[in-house]
């Protein structure tokens, strides 16, 4: 046992360093001043100060996505914790390791509805994997170690730790805990034997890849194996960077508004191999392409959490395994591609390429062309971040993700995610180009984090798609209540002046052919940059205009047919 007394805050920070933490994201608050003070002397720990708790927690979530280690976020009690809750929701639905440290009222004040008091177990109980309140400074090493393990083991996710002020200032003499080790299951030999037997009988096999617990090597192993076996691979919602989109095995993205041919291909597969993904609502198109509880396809479901296997779908074979361990075990499965697999494989790739090269030449600004230019201009290791909105449909359909760790996108559909995620990515990887693509509605939900980018001299590039409406909601409004516009128009600032106020290089694009030069000037500036792309709301989605939606609504019988 050590003989030196430490405050609870010093013990906490010492545990973070033991467990390999190198940075965290915060908005300061008086409820955890002791932790801020303890961090003062940790020169190896980078504390990123943000402008909103939602931005801080989204940055921590993006860090967790990119590294596989828990992203750390510190916020004050009450309103601060409530603001951060969106990042916790994203981390839970996206299976991202994250630890949120929340200040709390002093212990003697609790249960009185003290100033900004919340019961964090109740507030975050359905949002996080585990919620705990520090009650004894001597137990901090134990609980921090457990938090790191819970956040990273099995299906990763968020942990919330409430820190009463007096616990952080209590003096204790306590031993540290050794560095944590994440636990991930591995497939048994009989699992892989059954896997090979089912696949050997397949006529139209298909791999669906998603979820977390991947790294670059395991993701490449899967795509190389699938390519050698002539098995098409499709990505789950916003998990496109798990496969190099240029590889012949890649057959598309099962996101919102997925192509009809791709959906038909998933439905017609006779063996569906789901690797790492939950096959949630967005990926399954409302549990239609993969039906619950018994899919039409022979389902092989590989997932790191045993509670997810059989939760929604009854698989023919369920394998509890982390993706790294499964990818290594896959080398033991020798499958000779059947002649008819090659046709299935080639057709899947051709369908993807046909979708990938679409254009809307009638538009003054064709988003297909804008995103195509972006894809062609950026290096392979560029990171693209986005939030939610119809603008993202063009991004997901046209951008070519070249490898693991190049996509930051919330599977829970959170607006306002892209800019803080881009800030976190650029802070982590300063030598890589980082671009945030945001609609005007999405941008204004986290635009204050441009100040964070400016503070830390992070030259991210922000592409703002400005059409003056909440595009996704307007689209649904026109489908169900055509012409009855209510609550979906927005008033925007002058984005050029707004960007300049943060010291950004600014560009305005009003025609498709202007975007390439604007992007090049933004990259060459070496500064924070904002590119405003002005679009008409008439082209409301990649597949429809507002006029077309209204016309369809006027012909309901035709739509039904």
Short mmCIF file of C-alpha atoms in Angstrom, two decimals, residues 9-329:
data_model
loop_
_atom_site.label_atom_id
_atom_site.label_comp_id
_atom_site.label_asym_id
_atom_site.label_seq_id
_atom_site.Cartn_x
_atom_site.Cartn_y
_atom_site.Cartn_z
CA UNK A 9 -9.51 13.77 -7.82
CA UNK A 10 -5.79 12.99 -7.86
CA UNK A 11 -6.52 9.29 -7.48
CA UNK A 12 -9.01 9.48 -10.36
CA UNK A 13 -6.58 11.24 -12.70
CA UNK A 14 -3.79 8.83 -11.77
CA UNK A 15 -6.05 5.93 -12.78
CA UNK A 16 -6.77 7.55 -16.15
CA UNK A 17 -3.04 7.76 -16.84
CA UNK A 18 -2.48 4.15 -15.75
CA UNK A 19 -5.17 3.00 -18.18
CA UNK A 20 -3.53 4.82 -21.10
CA UNK A 21 -5.72 7.88 -21.43
CA UNK A 22 -4.08 10.60 -23.51
CA UNK A 23 -6.84 13.19 -23.91
CA UNK A 24 -10.34 14.18 -22.86
CA UNK A 25 -13.01 16.66 -23.86
CA UNK A 26 -14.79 18.98 -21.48
CA UNK A 27 -16.78 22.05 -20.74
CA UNK A 28 -15.56 23.24 -17.34
CA UNK A 29 -17.81 23.33 -14.30
CA UNK A 30 -17.40 24.19 -10.64
CA UNK A 31 -18.68 20.76 -9.62
CA UNK A 32 -15.44 19.07 -10.71
CA UNK A 33 -12.85 21.80 -10.20
CA UNK A 34 -10.74 19.34 -8.22
CA UNK A 35 -10.40 17.12 -11.30
CA UNK A 36 -9.42 20.08 -13.48
CA UNK A 37 -6.77 20.96 -10.90
CA UNK A 38 -5.47 17.38 -10.81
CA UNK A 39 -5.19 17.41 -14.61
CA UNK A 40 -3.10 20.59 -14.46
CA UNK A 41 0.11 18.71 -13.73
CA UNK A 42 -0.48 15.86 -16.20
CA UNK A 43 1.48 17.19 -19.15
CA UNK A 44 0.91 14.02 -21.19
CA UNK A 45 -2.86 14.45 -21.00
CA UNK A 46 -4.46 16.81 -23.52
CA UNK A 47 -7.65 18.47 -22.28
CA UNK A 48 -9.79 19.87 -25.10
CA UNK A 49 -12.12 22.62 -23.91
CA UNK A 50 -15.28 22.87 -26.02
CA UNK A 51 -18.18 25.33 -26.26
CA UNK A 52 -21.06 22.97 -25.45
CA UNK A 53 -21.37 19.71 -23.56
CA UNK A 54 -23.01 18.02 -26.55
CA UNK A 55 -19.94 18.91 -28.60
CA UNK A 56 -17.62 17.58 -25.89
CA UNK A 57 -19.43 14.25 -25.65
CA UNK A 58 -19.64 13.90 -29.44
CA UNK A 59 -15.89 14.50 -29.63
CA UNK A 60 -15.32 11.78 -27.05
CA UNK A 61 -17.57 9.45 -29.03
CA UNK A 62 -15.63 10.15 -32.22
CA UNK A 63 -12.37 9.43 -30.39
CA UNK A 64 -13.79 6.10 -29.25
CA UNK A 65 -14.82 5.23 -32.81
CA UNK A 66 -11.40 6.04 -34.22
CA UNK A 67 -9.24 4.40 -31.57
CA UNK A 68 -11.31 1.62 -29.97
CA UNK A 69 -10.33 3.10 -26.59
CA UNK A 70 -12.84 4.87 -24.35
CA UNK A 71 -13.34 8.50 -25.26
CA UNK A 72 -13.34 10.61 -22.08
CA UNK A 73 -15.72 13.49 -21.45
CA UNK A 74 -16.03 15.74 -18.39
CA UNK A 75 -19.11 17.87 -17.75
CA UNK A 76 -20.72 19.61 -14.84
CA UNK A 77 -23.85 18.46 -13.09
CA UNK A 78 -27.51 18.92 -14.06
CA UNK A 79 -27.76 20.92 -17.29
CA UNK A 80 -24.23 19.93 -18.31
CA UNK A 81 -25.05 16.25 -18.00
CA UNK A 82 -28.34 16.71 -19.83
CA UNK A 83 -26.57 18.44 -22.71
CA UNK A 84 -24.08 15.56 -22.91
CA UNK A 85 -26.81 12.92 -23.07
CA UNK A 86 -26.97 12.98 -26.88
CA UNK A 87 -23.37 11.77 -27.03
CA UNK A 88 -24.24 8.96 -24.64
CA UNK A 89 -27.19 7.94 -26.83
CA UNK A 90 -24.93 7.94 -29.89
CA UNK A 91 -22.27 5.86 -28.13
CA UNK A 92 -24.87 3.32 -27.02
CA UNK A 93 -26.54 2.84 -30.40
CA UNK A 94 -23.21 2.98 -32.24
CA UNK A 95 -21.48 0.58 -29.78
CA UNK A 96 -18.69 3.04 -29.02
CA UNK A 97 -16.53 2.94 -25.86
CA UNK A 98 -16.96 6.16 -23.88
CA UNK A 99 -16.74 7.28 -20.26
CA UNK A 100 -18.64 10.38 -19.15
CA UNK A 101 -17.52 11.96 -15.86
CA UNK A 102 -20.24 14.15 -14.36
CA UNK A 103 -19.91 16.49 -11.42
CA UNK A 104 -22.40 15.92 -8.61
CA UNK A 105 -23.58 17.80 -5.53
CA UNK A 106 -21.88 17.08 -2.22
CA UNK A 107 -23.07 13.89 -0.55
CA UNK A 108 -24.77 15.68 2.36
CA UNK A 109 -26.85 17.67 -0.16
CA UNK A 110 -28.22 14.68 -2.07
CA UNK A 111 -31.88 13.60 -1.98
CA UNK A 112 -32.93 17.24 -1.35
CA UNK A 113 -33.08 18.35 -4.99
CA UNK A 114 -29.99 20.41 -4.40
CA UNK A 115 -28.75 22.90 -6.97
CA UNK A 116 -28.49 21.06 -10.31
CA UNK A 117 -28.86 17.69 -8.60
CA UNK A 118 -29.85 14.70 -10.72
CA UNK A 119 -30.11 11.00 -10.01
CA UNK A 120 -27.73 9.85 -12.72
CA UNK A 121 -28.63 6.20 -12.36
CA UNK A 122 -32.20 7.09 -13.24
CA UNK A 123 -31.32 9.64 -15.92
CA UNK A 124 -28.80 7.49 -17.79
CA UNK A 125 -30.01 4.04 -16.81
CA UNK A 126 -31.50 3.25 -20.21
CA UNK A 127 -28.81 5.14 -22.17
CA UNK A 128 -25.58 3.66 -20.83
CA UNK A 129 -24.07 0.23 -20.22
CA UNK A 130 -23.31 1.14 -16.62
CA UNK A 131 -23.92 4.13 -14.35
CA UNK A 132 -22.15 4.53 -11.02
CA UNK A 133 -21.73 7.23 -8.39
CA UNK A 134 -18.49 7.55 -6.46
CA UNK A 135 -19.35 7.29 -2.76
CA UNK A 136 -15.91 6.54 -1.32
CA UNK A 137 -12.64 8.00 -2.63
CA UNK A 138 -10.82 4.81 -1.60
CA UNK A 139 -12.83 2.82 -4.16
CA UNK A 140 -11.98 5.07 -7.12
CA UNK A 141 -9.22 2.78 -8.52
CA UNK A 142 -11.58 -0.20 -8.46
CA UNK A 143 -14.46 1.65 -10.12
CA UNK A 144 -12.37 3.40 -12.79
CA UNK A 145 -10.81 0.07 -13.78
CA UNK A 146 -14.25 -1.47 -14.03
CA UNK A 147 -15.49 1.46 -16.11
CA UNK A 148 -12.73 0.95 -18.70
CA UNK A 149 -13.48 -2.78 -18.86
CA UNK A 150 -17.24 -2.32 -19.20
CA UNK A 151 -16.85 0.34 -21.89
CA UNK A 152 -14.60 -1.85 -24.06
CA UNK A 153 -15.61 -5.46 -23.40
CA UNK A 154 -18.26 -7.43 -25.27
CA UNK A 155 -20.38 -4.92 -27.14
CA UNK A 156 -18.64 -1.61 -26.36
CA UNK A 157 -20.65 1.30 -25.05
CA UNK A 158 -20.84 4.27 -22.70
CA UNK A 159 -20.30 4.38 -18.93
CA UNK A 160 -21.40 7.32 -16.77
CA UNK A 161 -19.59 8.16 -13.53
CA UNK A 162 -21.07 10.72 -11.13
CA UNK A 163 -18.52 12.50 -8.93
CA UNK A 164 -19.77 14.21 -5.75
CA UNK A 165 -17.65 17.28 -5.03
CA UNK A 166 -16.63 16.19 -1.55
CA UNK A 167 -15.50 12.74 -2.74
CA UNK A 168 -13.11 14.50 -5.13
CA UNK A 169 -11.53 16.49 -2.28
CA UNK A 170 -11.41 13.71 0.33
CA UNK A 171 -7.90 12.57 1.24
CA UNK A 172 -7.21 8.84 1.02
CA UNK A 173 -4.32 6.41 0.98
CA UNK A 174 -5.11 3.75 -1.57
CA UNK A 175 -3.29 1.48 -4.01
CA UNK A 176 -3.63 1.88 -7.76
CA UNK A 177 -5.05 -0.85 -9.99
CA UNK A 178 -3.08 -2.37 -12.93
CA UNK A 179 -3.96 -1.38 -16.49
CA UNK A 180 -7.25 -2.83 -17.68
CA UNK A 181 -7.61 -5.46 -20.37
CA UNK A 182 -10.71 -5.55 -22.58
CA UNK A 183 -12.37 -8.95 -22.85
CA UNK A 184 -13.58 -10.26 -26.20
CA UNK A 185 -14.89 -13.74 -26.95
CA UNK A 186 -13.49 -15.90 -29.73
CA UNK A 187 -15.25 -18.51 -31.89
CA UNK A 188 -14.99 -22.15 -30.98
CA UNK A 189 -13.70 -24.67 -33.54
CA UNK A 190 -17.16 -26.24 -33.81
CA UNK A 191 -18.60 -22.78 -34.56
CA UNK A 192 -16.30 -22.38 -37.53
CA UNK A 193 -17.06 -25.93 -38.67
CA UNK A 194 -20.80 -25.22 -38.76
CA UNK A 195 -20.07 -21.87 -40.43
CA UNK A 196 -18.24 -23.64 -43.25
CA UNK A 197 -20.93 -26.30 -43.62
CA UNK A 198 -23.75 -23.78 -43.98
CA UNK A 199 -21.76 -21.70 -46.43
CA UNK A 200 -20.87 -24.74 -48.52
CA UNK A 201 -24.58 -25.26 -49.24
CA UNK A 202 -25.21 -21.66 -50.23
CA UNK A 203 -26.31 -20.56 -53.68
CA UNK A 204 -26.43 -16.80 -53.04
CA UNK A 205 -24.31 -15.95 -49.97
CA UNK A 206 -23.99 -12.38 -48.75
CA UNK A 207 -21.94 -10.73 -45.99
CA UNK A 208 -23.35 -7.81 -43.99
CA UNK A 209 -20.63 -6.00 -42.06
CA UNK A 210 -21.08 -3.44 -39.31
CA UNK A 211 -20.88 -2.74 -35.59
CA UNK A 212 -17.65 -2.19 -33.68
CA UNK A 213 -14.63 -4.05 -32.21
CA UNK A 214 -12.91 -3.89 -35.62
CA UNK A 215 -9.48 -2.65 -36.51
CA UNK A 216 -7.83 -2.10 -39.89
CA UNK A 217 -6.32 -5.58 -40.06
CA UNK A 218 -9.53 -7.45 -39.19
CA UNK A 219 -11.59 -5.40 -41.61
CA UNK A 220 -9.11 -6.11 -44.41
CA UNK A 221 -9.08 -9.83 -43.57
CA UNK A 222 -12.85 -10.00 -44.06
CA UNK A 223 -12.88 -8.20 -47.40
CA UNK A 224 -9.93 -10.23 -48.71
CA UNK A 225 -11.64 -13.47 -47.66
CA UNK A 226 -14.93 -12.42 -49.26
CA UNK A 227 -13.22 -11.35 -52.49
CA UNK A 228 -11.35 -14.66 -52.73
CA UNK A 229 -14.57 -16.59 -52.16
CA UNK A 230 -16.64 -14.41 -54.55
CA UNK A 231 -19.08 -13.37 -51.81
CA UNK A 232 -20.52 -9.82 -52.01
CA UNK A 233 -20.16 -7.60 -48.94
CA UNK A 234 -22.63 -4.87 -47.99
CA UNK A 235 -22.12 -2.42 -45.15
CA UNK A 236 -24.57 -1.63 -42.40
CA UNK A 237 -25.92 1.88 -41.89
CA UNK A 238 -22.98 4.28 -41.66
CA UNK A 239 -20.32 1.60 -41.49
CA UNK A 240 -19.05 1.98 -45.06
CA UNK A 241 -15.40 2.37 -44.10
CA UNK A 242 -15.16 -1.26 -42.94
CA UNK A 243 -14.58 -2.23 -46.59
CA UNK A 244 -12.60 -0.37 -49.22
CA UNK A 245 -15.45 0.70 -51.49
CA UNK A 246 -13.24 0.22 -54.55
CA UNK A 247 -12.82 -3.51 -53.94
CA UNK A 248 -14.81 -5.81 -56.23
CA UNK A 249 -16.47 -7.50 -53.25
CA UNK A 250 -18.14 -4.28 -52.07
CA UNK A 251 -21.80 -4.17 -53.11
CA UNK A 252 -23.21 -1.11 -51.36
CA UNK A 253 -24.61 0.48 -48.24
CA UNK A 254 -27.75 -0.57 -46.41
CA UNK A 255 -28.65 2.87 -45.16
CA UNK A 256 -31.78 4.94 -45.15
CA UNK A 257 -33.06 5.17 -48.72
CA UNK A 258 -30.94 2.26 -49.94
CA UNK A 259 -31.23 1.33 -53.62
CA UNK A 260 -34.09 -1.01 -54.53
CA UNK A 261 -31.77 -3.45 -56.32
CA UNK A 262 -29.57 -3.74 -53.26
CA UNK A 263 -32.57 -4.38 -51.02
CA UNK A 264 -33.79 -7.06 -53.39
CA UNK A 265 -30.36 -8.66 -53.35
CA UNK A 266 -30.37 -8.86 -49.54
CA UNK A 267 -33.86 -10.37 -49.55
CA UNK A 268 -32.93 -12.92 -52.22
CA UNK A 269 -29.73 -14.08 -50.49
CA UNK A 270 -30.11 -17.62 -49.20
CA UNK A 271 -27.31 -17.32 -46.62
CA UNK A 272 -26.77 -14.01 -44.82
CA UNK A 273 -23.58 -13.67 -42.75
CA UNK A 274 -23.92 -10.76 -40.32
CA UNK A 275 -20.58 -9.72 -38.86
CA UNK A 276 -20.59 -7.40 -35.85
CA UNK A 277 -23.86 -5.65 -36.57
CA UNK A 278 -27.19 -5.70 -34.72
CA UNK A 279 -29.13 -5.30 -38.02
CA UNK A 280 -31.14 -2.47 -36.51
CA UNK A 281 -34.10 -0.62 -37.99
CA UNK A 282 -32.19 1.55 -40.47
CA UNK A 283 -30.04 -1.29 -41.81
CA UNK A 284 -32.97 -3.71 -42.12
CA UNK A 285 -35.29 -1.06 -43.64
CA UNK A 286 -37.71 -1.36 -40.73
CA UNK A 287 -37.00 -5.08 -40.18
CA UNK A 288 -38.22 -5.84 -43.70
CA UNK A 289 -35.19 -7.02 -45.67
CA UNK A 290 -34.20 -9.17 -42.68
CA UNK A 291 -37.43 -10.22 -41.02
CA UNK A 292 -37.95 -10.86 -37.32
CA UNK A 293 -38.04 -13.25 -35.61
CA UNK A 294 -37.13 -15.81 -38.28
CA UNK A 295 -35.45 -14.36 -41.39
CA UNK A 296 -36.07 -15.81 -44.84
CA UNK A 297 -32.31 -16.12 -45.22
CA UNK A 298 -30.29 -18.75 -43.39
CA UNK A 299 -28.77 -16.38 -40.84
CA UNK A 300 -25.29 -16.65 -39.40
CA UNK A 301 -24.95 -13.93 -36.75
CA UNK A 302 -21.52 -13.12 -35.32
CA UNK A 303 -21.56 -10.55 -32.52
CA UNK A 304 -19.38 -9.78 -29.47
CA UNK A 305 -22.38 -9.68 -27.10
CA UNK A 306 -24.26 -12.94 -26.44
CA UNK A 307 -27.34 -10.91 -25.48
CA UNK A 308 -27.60 -9.55 -29.04
CA UNK A 309 -27.66 -12.96 -30.69
CA UNK A 310 -31.30 -14.03 -30.75
CA UNK A 311 -32.50 -10.70 -29.35
CA UNK A 312 -34.34 -9.71 -32.55
CA UNK A 313 -33.54 -12.50 -35.00
CA UNK A 314 -33.36 -16.25 -34.49
CA UNK A 315 -30.16 -17.27 -36.32
CA UNK A 316 -29.42 -20.71 -37.64
CA UNK A 317 -25.94 -20.18 -36.21
CA UNK A 318 -24.98 -17.65 -33.58
CA UNK A 319 -21.31 -17.07 -32.82
CA UNK A 320 -20.22 -14.95 -29.85
CA UNK A 321 -16.99 -13.30 -30.88
CA UNK A 322 -15.19 -10.02 -31.18
CA UNK A 323 -14.48 -9.12 -34.78
CA UNK A 324 -10.70 -9.29 -34.49
CA UNK A 325 -10.87 -12.83 -33.13
CA UNK A 326 -13.43 -13.90 -35.71
CA UNK A 327 -11.39 -12.48 -38.60
CA UNK A 328 -8.37 -14.48 -37.44
CA UNK A 329 -10.46 -17.66 -37.14
#
